Tab-separated table of C-alpha atoms in Angstrom:
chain	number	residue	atom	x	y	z
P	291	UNK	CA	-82.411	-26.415	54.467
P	292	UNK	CA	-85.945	-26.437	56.068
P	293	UNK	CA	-86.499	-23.196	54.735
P	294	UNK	CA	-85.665	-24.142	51.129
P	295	UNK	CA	-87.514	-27.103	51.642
P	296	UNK	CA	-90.584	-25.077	52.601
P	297	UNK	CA	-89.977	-22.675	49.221
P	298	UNK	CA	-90.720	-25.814	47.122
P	299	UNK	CA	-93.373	-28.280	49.400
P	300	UNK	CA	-95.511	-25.653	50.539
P	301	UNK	CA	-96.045	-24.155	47.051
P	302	UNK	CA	-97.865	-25.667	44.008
P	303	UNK	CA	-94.648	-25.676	41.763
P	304	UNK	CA	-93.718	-29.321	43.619
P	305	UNK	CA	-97.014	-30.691	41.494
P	306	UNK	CA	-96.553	-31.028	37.746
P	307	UNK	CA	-100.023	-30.454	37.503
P	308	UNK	CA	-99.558	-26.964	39.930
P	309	UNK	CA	-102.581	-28.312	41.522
P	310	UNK	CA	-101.550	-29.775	45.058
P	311	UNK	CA	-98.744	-28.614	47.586
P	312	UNK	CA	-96.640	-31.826	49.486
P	313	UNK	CA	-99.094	-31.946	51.537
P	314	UNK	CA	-101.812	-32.715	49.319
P	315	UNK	CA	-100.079	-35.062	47.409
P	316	UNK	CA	-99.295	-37.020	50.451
P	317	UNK	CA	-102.757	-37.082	51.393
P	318	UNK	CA	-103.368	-38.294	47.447
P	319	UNK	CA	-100.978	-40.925	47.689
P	320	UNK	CA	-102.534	-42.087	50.974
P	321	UNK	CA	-105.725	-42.677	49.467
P	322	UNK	CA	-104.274	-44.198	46.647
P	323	UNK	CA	-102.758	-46.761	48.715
P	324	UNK	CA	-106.213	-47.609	50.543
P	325	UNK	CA	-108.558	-47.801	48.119
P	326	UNK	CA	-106.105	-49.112	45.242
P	327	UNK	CA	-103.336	-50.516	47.644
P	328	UNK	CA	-100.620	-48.813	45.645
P	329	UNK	CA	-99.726	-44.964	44.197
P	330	UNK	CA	-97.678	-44.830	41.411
P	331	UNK	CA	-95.797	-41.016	41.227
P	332	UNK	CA	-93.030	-39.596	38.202
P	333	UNK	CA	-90.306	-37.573	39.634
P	334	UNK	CA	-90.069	-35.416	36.487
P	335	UNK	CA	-87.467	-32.297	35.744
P	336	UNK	CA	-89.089	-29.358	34.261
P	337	UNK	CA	-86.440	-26.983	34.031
P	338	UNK	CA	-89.652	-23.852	33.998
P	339	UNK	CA	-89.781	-23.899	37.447
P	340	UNK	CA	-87.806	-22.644	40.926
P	341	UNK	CA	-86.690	-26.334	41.474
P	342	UNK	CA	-87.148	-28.460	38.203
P	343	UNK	CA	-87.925	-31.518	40.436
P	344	UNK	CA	-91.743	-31.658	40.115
P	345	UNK	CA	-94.171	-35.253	41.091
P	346	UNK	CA	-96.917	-36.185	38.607
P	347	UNK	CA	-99.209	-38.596	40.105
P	348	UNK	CA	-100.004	-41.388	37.670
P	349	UNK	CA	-103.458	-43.790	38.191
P	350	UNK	CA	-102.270	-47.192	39.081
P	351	UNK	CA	-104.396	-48.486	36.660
P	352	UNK	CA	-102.030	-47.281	34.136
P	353	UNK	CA	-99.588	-49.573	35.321
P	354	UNK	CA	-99.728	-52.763	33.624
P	355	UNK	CA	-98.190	-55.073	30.820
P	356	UNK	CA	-97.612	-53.614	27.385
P	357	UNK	CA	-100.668	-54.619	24.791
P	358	UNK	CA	-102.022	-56.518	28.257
P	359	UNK	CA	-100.044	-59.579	27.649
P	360	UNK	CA	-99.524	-62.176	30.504
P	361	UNK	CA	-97.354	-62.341	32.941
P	362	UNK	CA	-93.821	-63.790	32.790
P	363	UNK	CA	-90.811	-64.136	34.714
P	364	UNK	CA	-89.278	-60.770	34.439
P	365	UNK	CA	-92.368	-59.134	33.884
P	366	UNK	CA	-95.193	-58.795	36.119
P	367	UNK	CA	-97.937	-56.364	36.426
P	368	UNK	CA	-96.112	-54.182	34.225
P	369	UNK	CA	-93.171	-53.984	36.252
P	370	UNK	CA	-89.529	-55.433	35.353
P	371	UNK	CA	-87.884	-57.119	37.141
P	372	UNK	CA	-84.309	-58.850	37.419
P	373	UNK	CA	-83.398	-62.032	38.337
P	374	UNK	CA	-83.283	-60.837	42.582
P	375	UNK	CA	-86.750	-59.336	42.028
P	376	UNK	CA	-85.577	-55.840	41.895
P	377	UNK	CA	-87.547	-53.016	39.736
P	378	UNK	CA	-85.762	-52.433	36.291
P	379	UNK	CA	-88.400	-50.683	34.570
P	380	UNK	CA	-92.330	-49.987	34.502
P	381	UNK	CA	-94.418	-50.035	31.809
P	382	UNK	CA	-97.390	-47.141	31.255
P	383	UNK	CA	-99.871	-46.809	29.708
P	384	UNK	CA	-99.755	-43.526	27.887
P	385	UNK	CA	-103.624	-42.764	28.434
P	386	UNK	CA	-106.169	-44.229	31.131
P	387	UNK	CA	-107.459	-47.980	30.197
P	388	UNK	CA	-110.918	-46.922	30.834
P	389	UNK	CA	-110.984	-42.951	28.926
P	390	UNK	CA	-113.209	-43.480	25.820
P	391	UNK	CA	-111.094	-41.477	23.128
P	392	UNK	CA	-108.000	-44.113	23.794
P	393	UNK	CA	-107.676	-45.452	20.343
P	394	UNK	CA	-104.855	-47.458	20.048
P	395	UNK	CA	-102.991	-48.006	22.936
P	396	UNK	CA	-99.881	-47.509	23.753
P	397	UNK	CA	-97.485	-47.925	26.418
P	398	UNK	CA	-93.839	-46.200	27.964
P	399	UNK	CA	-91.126	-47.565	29.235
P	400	UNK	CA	-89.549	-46.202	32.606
P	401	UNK	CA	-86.369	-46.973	33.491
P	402	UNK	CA	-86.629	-47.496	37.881
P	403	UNK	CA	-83.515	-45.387	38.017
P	404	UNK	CA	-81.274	-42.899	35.783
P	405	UNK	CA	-77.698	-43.974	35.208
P	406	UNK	CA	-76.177	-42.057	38.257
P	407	UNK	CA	-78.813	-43.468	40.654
P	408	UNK	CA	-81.949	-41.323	40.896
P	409	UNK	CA	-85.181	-42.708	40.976
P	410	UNK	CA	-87.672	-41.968	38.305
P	411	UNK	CA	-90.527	-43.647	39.602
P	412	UNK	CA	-92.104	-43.996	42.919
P	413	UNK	CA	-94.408	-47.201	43.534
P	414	UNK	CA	-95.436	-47.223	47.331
P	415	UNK	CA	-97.315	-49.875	48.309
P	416	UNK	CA	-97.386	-52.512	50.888
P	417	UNK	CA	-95.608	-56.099	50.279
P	418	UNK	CA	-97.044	-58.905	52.140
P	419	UNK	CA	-96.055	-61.721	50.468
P	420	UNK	CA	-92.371	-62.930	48.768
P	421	UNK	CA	-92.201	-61.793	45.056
P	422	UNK	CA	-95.150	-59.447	45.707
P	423	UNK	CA	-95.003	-56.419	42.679
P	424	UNK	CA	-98.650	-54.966	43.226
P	425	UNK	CA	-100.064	-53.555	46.004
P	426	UNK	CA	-103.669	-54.893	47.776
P	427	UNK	CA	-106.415	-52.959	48.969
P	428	UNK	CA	-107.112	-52.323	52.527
P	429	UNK	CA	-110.212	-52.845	52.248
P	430	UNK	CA	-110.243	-56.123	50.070
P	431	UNK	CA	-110.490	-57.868	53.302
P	432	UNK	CA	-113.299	-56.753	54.598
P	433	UNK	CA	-115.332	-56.135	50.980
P	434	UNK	CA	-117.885	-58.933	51.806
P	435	UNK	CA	-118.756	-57.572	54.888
P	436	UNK	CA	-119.601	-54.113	53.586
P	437	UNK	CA	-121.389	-56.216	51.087
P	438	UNK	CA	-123.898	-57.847	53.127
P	439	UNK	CA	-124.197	-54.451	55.408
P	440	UNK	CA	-125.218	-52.923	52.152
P	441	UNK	CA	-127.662	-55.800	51.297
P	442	UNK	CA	-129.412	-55.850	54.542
P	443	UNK	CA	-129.613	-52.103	55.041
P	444	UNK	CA	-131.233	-51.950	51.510
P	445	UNK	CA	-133.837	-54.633	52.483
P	446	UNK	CA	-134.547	-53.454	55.624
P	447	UNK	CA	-135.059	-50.122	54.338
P	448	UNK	CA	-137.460	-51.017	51.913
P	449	UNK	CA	-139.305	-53.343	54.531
P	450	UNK	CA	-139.750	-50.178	55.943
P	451	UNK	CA	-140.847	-48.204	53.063
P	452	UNK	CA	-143.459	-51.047	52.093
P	453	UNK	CA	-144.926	-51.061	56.175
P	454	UNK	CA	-144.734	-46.934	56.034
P	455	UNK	CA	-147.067	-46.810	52.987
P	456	UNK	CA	-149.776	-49.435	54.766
P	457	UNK	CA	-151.505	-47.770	57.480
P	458	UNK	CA	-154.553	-49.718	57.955
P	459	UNK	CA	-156.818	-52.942	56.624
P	460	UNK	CA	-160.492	-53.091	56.020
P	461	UNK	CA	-161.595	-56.371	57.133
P	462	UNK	CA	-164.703	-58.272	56.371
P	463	UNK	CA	-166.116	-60.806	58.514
P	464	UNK	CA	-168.400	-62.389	56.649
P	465	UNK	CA	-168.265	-64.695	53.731
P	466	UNK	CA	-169.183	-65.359	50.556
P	467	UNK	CA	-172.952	-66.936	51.751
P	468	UNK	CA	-173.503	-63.964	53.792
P	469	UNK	CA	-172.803	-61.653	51.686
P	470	UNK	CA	-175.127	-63.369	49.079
P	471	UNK	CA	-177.729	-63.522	51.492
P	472	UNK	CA	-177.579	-59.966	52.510
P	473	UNK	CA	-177.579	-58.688	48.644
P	474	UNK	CA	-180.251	-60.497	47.858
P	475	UNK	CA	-178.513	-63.887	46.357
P	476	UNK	CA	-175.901	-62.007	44.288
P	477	UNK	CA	-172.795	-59.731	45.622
P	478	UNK	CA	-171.834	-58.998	42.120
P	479	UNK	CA	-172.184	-55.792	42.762
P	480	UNK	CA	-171.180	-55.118	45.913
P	481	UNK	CA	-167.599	-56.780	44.847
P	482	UNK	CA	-167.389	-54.676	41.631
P	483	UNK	CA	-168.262	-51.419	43.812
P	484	UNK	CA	-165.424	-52.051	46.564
P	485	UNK	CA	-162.971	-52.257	43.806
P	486	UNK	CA	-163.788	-48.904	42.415
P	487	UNK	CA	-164.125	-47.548	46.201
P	488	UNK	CA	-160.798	-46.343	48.240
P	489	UNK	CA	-159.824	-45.417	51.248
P	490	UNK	CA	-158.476	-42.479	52.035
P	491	UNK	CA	-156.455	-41.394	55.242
P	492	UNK	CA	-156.266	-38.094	57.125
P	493	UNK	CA	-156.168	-36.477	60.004
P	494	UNK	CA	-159.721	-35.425	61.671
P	495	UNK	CA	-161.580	-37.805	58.885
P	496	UNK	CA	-164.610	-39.972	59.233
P	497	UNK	CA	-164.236	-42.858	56.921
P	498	UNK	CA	-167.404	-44.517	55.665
P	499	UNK	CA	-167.537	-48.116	54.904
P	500	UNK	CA	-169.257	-50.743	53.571
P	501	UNK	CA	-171.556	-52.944	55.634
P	502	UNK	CA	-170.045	-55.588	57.794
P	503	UNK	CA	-166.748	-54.410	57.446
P	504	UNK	CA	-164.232	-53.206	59.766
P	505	UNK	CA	-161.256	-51.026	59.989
P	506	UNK	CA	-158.142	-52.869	61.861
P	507	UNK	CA	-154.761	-50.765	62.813
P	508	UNK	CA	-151.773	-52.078	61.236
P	509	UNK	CA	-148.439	-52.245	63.281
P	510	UNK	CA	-145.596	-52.437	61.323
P	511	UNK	CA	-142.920	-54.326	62.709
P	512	UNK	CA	-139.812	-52.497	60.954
P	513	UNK	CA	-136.956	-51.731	61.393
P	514	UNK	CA	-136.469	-55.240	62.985
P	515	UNK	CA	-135.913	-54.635	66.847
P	516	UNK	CA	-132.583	-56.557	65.922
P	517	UNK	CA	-131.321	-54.252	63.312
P	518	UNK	CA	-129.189	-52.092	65.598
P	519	UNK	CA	-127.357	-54.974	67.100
P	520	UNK	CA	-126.985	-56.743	64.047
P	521	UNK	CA	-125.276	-53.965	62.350
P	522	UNK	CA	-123.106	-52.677	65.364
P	523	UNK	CA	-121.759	-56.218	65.558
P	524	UNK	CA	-121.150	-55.889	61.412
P	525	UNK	CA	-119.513	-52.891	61.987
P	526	UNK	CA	-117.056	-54.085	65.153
P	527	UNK	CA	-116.142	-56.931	62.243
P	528	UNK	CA	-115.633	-54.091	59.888
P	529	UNK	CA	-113.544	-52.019	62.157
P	530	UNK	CA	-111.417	-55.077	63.722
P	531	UNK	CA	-110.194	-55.308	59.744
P	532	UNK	CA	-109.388	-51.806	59.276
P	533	UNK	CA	-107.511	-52.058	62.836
P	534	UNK	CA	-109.475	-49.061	63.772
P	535	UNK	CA	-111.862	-49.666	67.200
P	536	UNK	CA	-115.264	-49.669	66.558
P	537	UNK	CA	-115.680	-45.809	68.509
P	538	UNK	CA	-113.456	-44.288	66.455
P	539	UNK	CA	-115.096	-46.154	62.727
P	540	UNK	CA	-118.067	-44.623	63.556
P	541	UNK	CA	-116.795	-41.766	66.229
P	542	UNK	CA	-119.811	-42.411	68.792
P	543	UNK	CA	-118.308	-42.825	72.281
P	544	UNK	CA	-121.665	-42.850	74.050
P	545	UNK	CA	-121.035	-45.988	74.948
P	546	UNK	CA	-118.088	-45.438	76.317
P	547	UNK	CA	-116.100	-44.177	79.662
P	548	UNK	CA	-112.679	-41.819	79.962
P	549	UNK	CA	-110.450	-45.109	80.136
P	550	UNK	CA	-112.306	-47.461	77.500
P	551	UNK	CA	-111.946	-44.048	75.193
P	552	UNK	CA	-108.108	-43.540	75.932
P	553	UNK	CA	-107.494	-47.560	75.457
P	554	UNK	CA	-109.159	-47.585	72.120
P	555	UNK	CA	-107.160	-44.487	71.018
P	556	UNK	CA	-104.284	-45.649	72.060
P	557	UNK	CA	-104.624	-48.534	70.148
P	558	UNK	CA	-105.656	-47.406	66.955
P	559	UNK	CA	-102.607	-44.187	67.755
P	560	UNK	CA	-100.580	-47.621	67.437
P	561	UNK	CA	-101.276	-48.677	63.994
P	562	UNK	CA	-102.047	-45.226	63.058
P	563	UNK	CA	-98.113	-44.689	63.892
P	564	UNK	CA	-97.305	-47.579	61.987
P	565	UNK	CA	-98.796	-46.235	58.824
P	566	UNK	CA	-97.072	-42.903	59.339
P	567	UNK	CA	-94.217	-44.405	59.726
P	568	UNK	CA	-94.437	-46.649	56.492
P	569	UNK	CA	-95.553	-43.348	54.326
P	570	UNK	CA	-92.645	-41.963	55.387
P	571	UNK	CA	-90.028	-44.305	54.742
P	572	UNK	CA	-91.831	-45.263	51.098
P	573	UNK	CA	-93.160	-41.720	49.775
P	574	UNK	CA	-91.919	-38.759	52.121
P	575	UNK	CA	-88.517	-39.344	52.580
P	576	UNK	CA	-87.596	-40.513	48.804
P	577	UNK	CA	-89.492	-37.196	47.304
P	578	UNK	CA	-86.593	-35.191	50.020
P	579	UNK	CA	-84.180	-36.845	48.974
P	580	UNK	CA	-84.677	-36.030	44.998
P	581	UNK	CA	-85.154	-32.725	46.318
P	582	UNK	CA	-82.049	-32.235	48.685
P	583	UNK	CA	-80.206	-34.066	45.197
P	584	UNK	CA	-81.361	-31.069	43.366
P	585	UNK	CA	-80.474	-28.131	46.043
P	586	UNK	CA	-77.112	-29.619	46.658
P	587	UNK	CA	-76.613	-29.883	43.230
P	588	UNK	CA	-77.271	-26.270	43.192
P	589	UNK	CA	-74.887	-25.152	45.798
P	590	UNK	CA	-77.905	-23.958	47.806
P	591	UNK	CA	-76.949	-26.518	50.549
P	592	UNK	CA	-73.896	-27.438	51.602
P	593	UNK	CA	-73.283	-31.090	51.714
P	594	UNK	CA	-69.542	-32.639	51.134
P	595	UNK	CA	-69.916	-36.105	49.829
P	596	UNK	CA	-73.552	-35.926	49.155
P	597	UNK	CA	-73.654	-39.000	46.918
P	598	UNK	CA	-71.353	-40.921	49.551
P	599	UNK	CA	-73.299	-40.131	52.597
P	600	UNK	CA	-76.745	-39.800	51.621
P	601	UNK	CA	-78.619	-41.692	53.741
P	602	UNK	CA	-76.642	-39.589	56.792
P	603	UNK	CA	-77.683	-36.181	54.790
P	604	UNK	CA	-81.336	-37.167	54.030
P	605	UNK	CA	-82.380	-38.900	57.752
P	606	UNK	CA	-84.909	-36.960	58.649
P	607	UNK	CA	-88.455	-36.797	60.636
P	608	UNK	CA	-91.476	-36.453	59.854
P	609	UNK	CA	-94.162	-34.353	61.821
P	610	UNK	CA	-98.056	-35.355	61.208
P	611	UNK	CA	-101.304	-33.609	62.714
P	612	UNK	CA	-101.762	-34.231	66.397
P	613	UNK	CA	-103.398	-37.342	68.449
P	614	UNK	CA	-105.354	-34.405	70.674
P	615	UNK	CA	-106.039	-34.881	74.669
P	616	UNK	CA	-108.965	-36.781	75.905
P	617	UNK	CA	-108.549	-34.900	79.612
P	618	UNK	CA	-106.001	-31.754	79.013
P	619	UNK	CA	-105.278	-31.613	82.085
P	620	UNK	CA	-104.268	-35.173	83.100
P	621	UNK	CA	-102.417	-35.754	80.070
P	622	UNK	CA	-100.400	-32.535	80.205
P	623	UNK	CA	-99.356	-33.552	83.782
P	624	UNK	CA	-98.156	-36.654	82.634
P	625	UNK	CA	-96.417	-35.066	79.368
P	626	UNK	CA	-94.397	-32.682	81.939
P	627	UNK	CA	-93.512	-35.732	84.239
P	628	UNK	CA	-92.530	-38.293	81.416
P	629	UNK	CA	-89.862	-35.397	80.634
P	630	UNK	CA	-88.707	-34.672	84.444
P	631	UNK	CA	-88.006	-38.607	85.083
P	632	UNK	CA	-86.278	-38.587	81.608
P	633	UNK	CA	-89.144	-41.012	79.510
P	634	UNK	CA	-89.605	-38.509	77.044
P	635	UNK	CA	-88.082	-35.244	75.568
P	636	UNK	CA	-89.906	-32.069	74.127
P	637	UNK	CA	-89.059	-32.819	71.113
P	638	UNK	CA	-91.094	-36.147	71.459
P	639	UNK	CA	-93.888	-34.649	72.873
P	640	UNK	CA	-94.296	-31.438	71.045
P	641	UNK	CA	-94.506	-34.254	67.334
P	642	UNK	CA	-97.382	-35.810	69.107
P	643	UNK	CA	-99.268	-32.714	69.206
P	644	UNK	CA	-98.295	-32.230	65.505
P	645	UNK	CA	-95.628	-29.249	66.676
P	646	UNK	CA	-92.226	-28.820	65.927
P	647	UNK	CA	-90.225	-28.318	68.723
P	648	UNK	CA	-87.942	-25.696	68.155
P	649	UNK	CA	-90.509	-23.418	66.560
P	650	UNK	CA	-92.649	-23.626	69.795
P	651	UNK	CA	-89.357	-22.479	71.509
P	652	UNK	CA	-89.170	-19.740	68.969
P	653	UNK	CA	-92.514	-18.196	69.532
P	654	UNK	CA	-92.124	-18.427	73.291
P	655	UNK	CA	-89.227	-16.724	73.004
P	656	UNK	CA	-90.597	-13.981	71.300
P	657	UNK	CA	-93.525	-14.039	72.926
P	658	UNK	CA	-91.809	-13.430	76.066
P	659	UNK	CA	-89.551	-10.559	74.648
P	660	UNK	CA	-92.658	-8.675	73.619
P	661	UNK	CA	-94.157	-8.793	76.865
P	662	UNK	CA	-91.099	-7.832	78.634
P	663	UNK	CA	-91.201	-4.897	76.438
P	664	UNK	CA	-94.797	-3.919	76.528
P	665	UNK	CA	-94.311	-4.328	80.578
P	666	UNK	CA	-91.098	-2.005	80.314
P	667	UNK	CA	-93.072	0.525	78.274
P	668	UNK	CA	-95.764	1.003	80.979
């Protein structure tokens, strides 16, 4: 079964667009569900291809009330619902709201499931609220943050520009009687010749100027000697919303020791497993189980009472990249003794490197029957 599932996610013929493997539409629909808080995906059946179950990704945007009417009770957002809240339908739009050529619009209805119980659309998003049908940004939380970061950053830097292009002032001392006296009664002149007369600043020159004035440095005071704390303490703000420690938003840990490193991992490895967890149960699993539908279906795989037990035939786990070791050493110690007191197993240990298990088994095993036979040859 892992084999057959590797024939169709690790190819391009899972994408109706032949563009992205599973892989890469997971990472798609991830970023969907950040930066729109939802990812809206068709499974579609294109009988062209190895295994006709394909995904097209749709824009969320696409996703909305036919001919943009209100809301109502059964509709919302462009969803259908029934009287429990349950999905009946979606409604969408057949091109982009925002492509230029879309004439008049139109829209498609999508039934949530086919009569025998397969899904035909995929909406993952999160739900925090009762009655919630539309997912939320991430970062909608944190938006006005980023928004004065941006703000000051911009000013700042152009407080800096402004000093940069200063770099010194010709002063005059004296004032307007002075200088009269001096000229002989009028400085007409002498005013109208300084505005024709500039300075110019290089290295090695002599500059000449006129009498009784006086060239006087200018010190710039930007950036603001509080810049750096102010935005470090924007940016802990910033990261506390995202859940992600403030190290790790901006990966300096200069700052930082071996055990105030390894405590903010750990903590963001926490909601990091959280969100694996959650694109698993919405997007991953669902896309194997149209899959493992279609294979059974097949007689490729052998499942009695497919329909009947398919939760029990489609359980599966999922393996992402690894958390990686701080200290090797230490933490390989404790990986061996968490499995010799019976905490942990090597399956357990082997996912949080991003391994499977039983294929680092596998390649031991031939890795030690190769050298048993180069040593045997010599």
């Amino acid at each position: 079964m892992e084999s057959l599932w590797r024939s169709w996610a690790e190819t391009f013929n899972c994408d109706a667009a032949k563009k992205l493997n599973f892989h890469g539409l997971t990472t798609q629909v991830f970023k969907f569900c950040l930066i729109n808080g939802e990812a809206l995906a068709l499974p579609l059946w294109l009988k062209d291809r190895p295994f006709s179950t394909t995904i097209q990704l749709v824009e969320p945007d696409r996703l909305s009330n036919p001919n943009n009417a209100s809301d109502s009770k059964n509709l919302r957002g462009g969803i259908e619902i029934d009287k429990y809240g349950a999905p009946i339908a979606y409604h969408i739009q057949k091109d982009h709201p925002g492509d230029y050529w879309t004439g008049l619009k139109s829209w498609e209805r999508i039934s949530a499931f086919t009569p025998f119980g397969r899904r035909r659309v995929l909406h993952v998003h999160d739900i925090s609220r009762i009655g919630q049908n539309r997912g939320k940004p991430v970062l909608s939380a944190i938006m006005p943050m980023f928004k004065m970061l941006d703000h000051y950053e911009r000013s700042e830097l152009q407080a800096a520009i402004v000093s940069a292009m200063i770099a010194a002032f010709i002063e005059t001392p004296m004032d307007n009687e002075g200088l009269n006296e001096l000229f002989g009664g009028s400085s007409d002149e002498y005013l109208n010749a300084k505005k024709d007369w500039q300075v110019k600043l290089e290295g090695g020159s002599i500059i000449p100027i006129f009498p009784g004035d006086k060239v006087a440095p200018f010190t710039p005071s930007r950036p603001n000697s509080a810049y750096g704390a102010f935005v470090e303490n924007l940016l802990r703000h910033i990261g506390t919303g995202l859940n992600i420690p403030y190290e790790l938003l901006l990966k300096d840990f200069s700052k930082t020791n071996y055990l105030s490193a390894r405590s903010a991992l750990l903590e963001a490895w926490r909601y990091f497993n959280g969100r694996r967890q959650w694109l698993s149960d919405y997007w991953a699993t669902p896309v194997y189980e149209l899959w493992l539908e279609e294979a059974v279906n097949k007689g490729l795989v052998d499942a009695p009472d497919f329909y009947e037990n398919r939760y029990a035939y489609t359980r599966c786990k999922w393996i992402g990249p690894g958390r990686g070791w701080v200290d090797p050493v230490k933490e390989a110690q404790a990986c061996q003794i968490r499995m010799e007191i019976g905490l942990s197993t090597l399956e357990n240990e082997c996912a949080s490197q991003g391994l499977d298990w039983e294929e680092v088994l596998e390649q031991r095993a031939r890795e030690k029957e190769r050298m048993k036979k180069l040593f045997d040859e010599r």
